[in-house]
Each structure stands twice: as C-alpha cells, then as structure tokens.
PDB file of C-alpha atoms in Angstrom:
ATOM      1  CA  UNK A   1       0.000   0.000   0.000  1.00 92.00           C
ATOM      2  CA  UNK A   2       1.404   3.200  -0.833  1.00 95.00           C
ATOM      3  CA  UNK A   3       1.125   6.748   1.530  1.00 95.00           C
ATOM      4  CA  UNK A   4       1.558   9.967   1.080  1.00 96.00           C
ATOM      5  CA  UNK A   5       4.035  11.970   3.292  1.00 95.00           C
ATOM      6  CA  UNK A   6       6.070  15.046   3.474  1.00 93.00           C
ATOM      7  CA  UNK A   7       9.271  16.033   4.721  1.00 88.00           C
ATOM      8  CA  UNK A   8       9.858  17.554   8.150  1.00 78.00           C
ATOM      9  CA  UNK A   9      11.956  19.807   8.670  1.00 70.00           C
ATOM     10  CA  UNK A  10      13.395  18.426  11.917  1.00 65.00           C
ATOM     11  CA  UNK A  11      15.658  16.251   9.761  1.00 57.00           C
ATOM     12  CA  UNK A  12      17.855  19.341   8.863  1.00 61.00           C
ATOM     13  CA  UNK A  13      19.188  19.729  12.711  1.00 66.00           C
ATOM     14  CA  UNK A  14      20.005  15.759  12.621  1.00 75.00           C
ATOM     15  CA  UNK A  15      22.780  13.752  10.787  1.00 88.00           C
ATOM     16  CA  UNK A  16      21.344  12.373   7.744  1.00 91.00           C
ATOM     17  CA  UNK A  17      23.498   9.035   7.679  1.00 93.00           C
ATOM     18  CA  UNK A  18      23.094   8.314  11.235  1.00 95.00           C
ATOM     19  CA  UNK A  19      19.223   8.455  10.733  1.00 94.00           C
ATOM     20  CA  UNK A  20      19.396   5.957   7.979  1.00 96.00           C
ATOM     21  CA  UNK A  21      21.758   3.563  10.253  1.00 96.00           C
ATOM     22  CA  UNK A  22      18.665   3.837  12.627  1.00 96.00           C
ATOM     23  CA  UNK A  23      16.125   3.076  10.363  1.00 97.00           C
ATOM     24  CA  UNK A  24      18.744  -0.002   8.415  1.00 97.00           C
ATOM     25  CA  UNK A  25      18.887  -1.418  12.075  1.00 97.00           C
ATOM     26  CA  UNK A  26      15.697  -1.516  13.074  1.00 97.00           C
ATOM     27  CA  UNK A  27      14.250  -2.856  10.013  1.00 97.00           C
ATOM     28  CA  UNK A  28      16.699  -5.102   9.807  1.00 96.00           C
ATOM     29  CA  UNK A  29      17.453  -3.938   5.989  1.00 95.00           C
ATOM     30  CA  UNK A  30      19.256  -2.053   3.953  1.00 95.00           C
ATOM     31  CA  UNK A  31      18.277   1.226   2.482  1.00 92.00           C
ATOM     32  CA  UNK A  32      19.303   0.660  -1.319  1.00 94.00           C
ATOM     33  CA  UNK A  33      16.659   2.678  -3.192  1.00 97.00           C
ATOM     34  CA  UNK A  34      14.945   6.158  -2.770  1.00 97.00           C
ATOM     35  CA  UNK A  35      12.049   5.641  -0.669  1.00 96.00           C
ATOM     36  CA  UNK A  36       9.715   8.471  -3.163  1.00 97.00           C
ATOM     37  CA  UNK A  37       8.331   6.222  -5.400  1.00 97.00           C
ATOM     38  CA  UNK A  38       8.676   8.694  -8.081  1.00 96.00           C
ATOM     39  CA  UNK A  39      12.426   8.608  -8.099  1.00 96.00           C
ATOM     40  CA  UNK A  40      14.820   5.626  -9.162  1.00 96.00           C
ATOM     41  CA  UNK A  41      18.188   7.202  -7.234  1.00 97.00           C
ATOM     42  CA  UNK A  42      19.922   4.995  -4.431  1.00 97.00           C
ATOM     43  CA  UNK A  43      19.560   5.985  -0.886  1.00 97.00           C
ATOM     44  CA  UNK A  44      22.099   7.437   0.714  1.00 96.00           C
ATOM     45  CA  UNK A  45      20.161   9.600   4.072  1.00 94.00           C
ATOM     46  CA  UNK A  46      17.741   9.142   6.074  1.00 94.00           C
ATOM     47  CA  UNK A  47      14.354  11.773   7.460  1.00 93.00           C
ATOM     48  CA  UNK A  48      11.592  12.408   9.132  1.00 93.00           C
ATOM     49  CA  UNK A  49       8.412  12.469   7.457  1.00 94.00           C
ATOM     50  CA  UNK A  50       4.833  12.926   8.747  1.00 94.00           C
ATOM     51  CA  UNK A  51       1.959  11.279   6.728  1.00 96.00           C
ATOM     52  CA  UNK A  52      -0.404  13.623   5.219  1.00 94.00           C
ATOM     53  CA  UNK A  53      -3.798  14.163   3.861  1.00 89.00           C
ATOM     54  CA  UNK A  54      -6.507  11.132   5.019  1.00 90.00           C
ATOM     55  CA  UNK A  55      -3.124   9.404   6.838  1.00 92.00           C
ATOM     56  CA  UNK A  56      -2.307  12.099   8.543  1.00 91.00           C
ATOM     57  CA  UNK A  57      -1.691  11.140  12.819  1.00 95.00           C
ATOM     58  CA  UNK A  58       0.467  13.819  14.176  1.00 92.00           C
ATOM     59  CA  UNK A  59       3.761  10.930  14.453  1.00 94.00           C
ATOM     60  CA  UNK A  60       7.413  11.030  13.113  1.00 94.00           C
ATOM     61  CA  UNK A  61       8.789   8.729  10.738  1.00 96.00           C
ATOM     62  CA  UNK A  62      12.069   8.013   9.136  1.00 96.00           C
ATOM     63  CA  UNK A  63      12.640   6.494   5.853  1.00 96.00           C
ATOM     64  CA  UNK A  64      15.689   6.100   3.258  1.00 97.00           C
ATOM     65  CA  UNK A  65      16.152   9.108   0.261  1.00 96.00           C
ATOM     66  CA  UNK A  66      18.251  10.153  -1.874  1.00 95.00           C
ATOM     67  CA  UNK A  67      20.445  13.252  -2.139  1.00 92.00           C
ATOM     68  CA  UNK A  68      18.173  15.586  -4.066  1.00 92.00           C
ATOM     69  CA  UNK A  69      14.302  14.031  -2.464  1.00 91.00           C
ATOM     70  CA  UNK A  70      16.196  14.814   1.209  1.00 89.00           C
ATOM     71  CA  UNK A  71      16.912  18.181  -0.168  1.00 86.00           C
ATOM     72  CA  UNK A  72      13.056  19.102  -0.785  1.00 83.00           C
ATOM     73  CA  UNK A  73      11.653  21.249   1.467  1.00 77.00           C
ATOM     74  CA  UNK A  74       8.153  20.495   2.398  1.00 76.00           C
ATOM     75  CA  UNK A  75       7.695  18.206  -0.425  1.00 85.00           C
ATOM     76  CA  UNK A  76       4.981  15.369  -1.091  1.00 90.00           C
ATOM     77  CA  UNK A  77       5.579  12.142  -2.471  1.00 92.00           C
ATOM     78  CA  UNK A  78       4.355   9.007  -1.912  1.00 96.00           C
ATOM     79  CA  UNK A  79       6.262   5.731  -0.592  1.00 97.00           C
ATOM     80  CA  UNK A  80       4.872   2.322  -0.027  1.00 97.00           C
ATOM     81  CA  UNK A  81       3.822   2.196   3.847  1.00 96.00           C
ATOM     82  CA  UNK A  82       5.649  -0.967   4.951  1.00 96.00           C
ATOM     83  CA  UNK A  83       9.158   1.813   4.849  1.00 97.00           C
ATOM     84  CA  UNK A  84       8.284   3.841   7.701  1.00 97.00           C
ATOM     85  CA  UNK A  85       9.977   3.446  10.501  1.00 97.00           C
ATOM     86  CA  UNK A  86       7.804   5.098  13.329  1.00 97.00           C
ATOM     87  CA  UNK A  87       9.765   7.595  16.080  1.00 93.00           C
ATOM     88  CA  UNK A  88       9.084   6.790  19.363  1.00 85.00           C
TER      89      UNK A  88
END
C-alpha cells in the first residue's frame, strides 16, 4: 500500500546518515533505493516524514532518500507504507 508523506523539517538539525543507520537497524534492511516512489536514485540519508492528507496522525517517521528528495523542502511524495519506521 502506498502513503503519502512530506518532509519535516526536523531532519535538517540531525545527521542524515546516522538516521538511515537507525532506520537499516531496526528494520533489519538495507536502504538501497529512494524511498519516493517517483524517483529511481539509491539511498544514501535518512528523514523524518509525517503522513499527510486522510493518513495524517500527528507521528514522526524516518525512511531512506536520496540526495536531491532529502533536499526538498516540504515536499509530497508518496512511498509504499511498509518503509516507515515510526519515532518513538
């Protein structure tokens, strides 16, 4: 199933790599490919991302990105669900 989500901007005071060692660990994964399923580019950060729209529940997620998706300010895309990797 695919969700939409956006980035927040709390990933910008947090080191990028270390959040996608987090979320590689704890899925017990690796974070090869861009989470936006618009984009084809390997992942090489992690971020937070909230849900939006219908989805939307107030929590913090990280998921894998590329370079240029982590570099989107505010942006919507969609990823499939089973990625996020809920904050707690």
């Amino acid at each position: 199933m695919k969700i939409q989500v956006k980035n927040n901007n709390d990933s910008l005071n947090f080191d990028s790599k270390k959040l996608l060692e987090i979320w590689e660990e704890k899925k017990g994964q690796k974070g090869w490919a861009c989470c936006n399923l618009e984009c084809d580019e390997k992942a090489t950060d992690g971020i937070y991302v909230e849900k939006t729209g219908k989805n939307e529940d107030g929590k913090k997620y990280i998921i894998p990105v590329c370079r240029s998706c982590k570099n989107m300010k505010n942006f919507q895309y969609y990823i499939n669900i089973d990625k996020l990797l809920e904050v707690k």
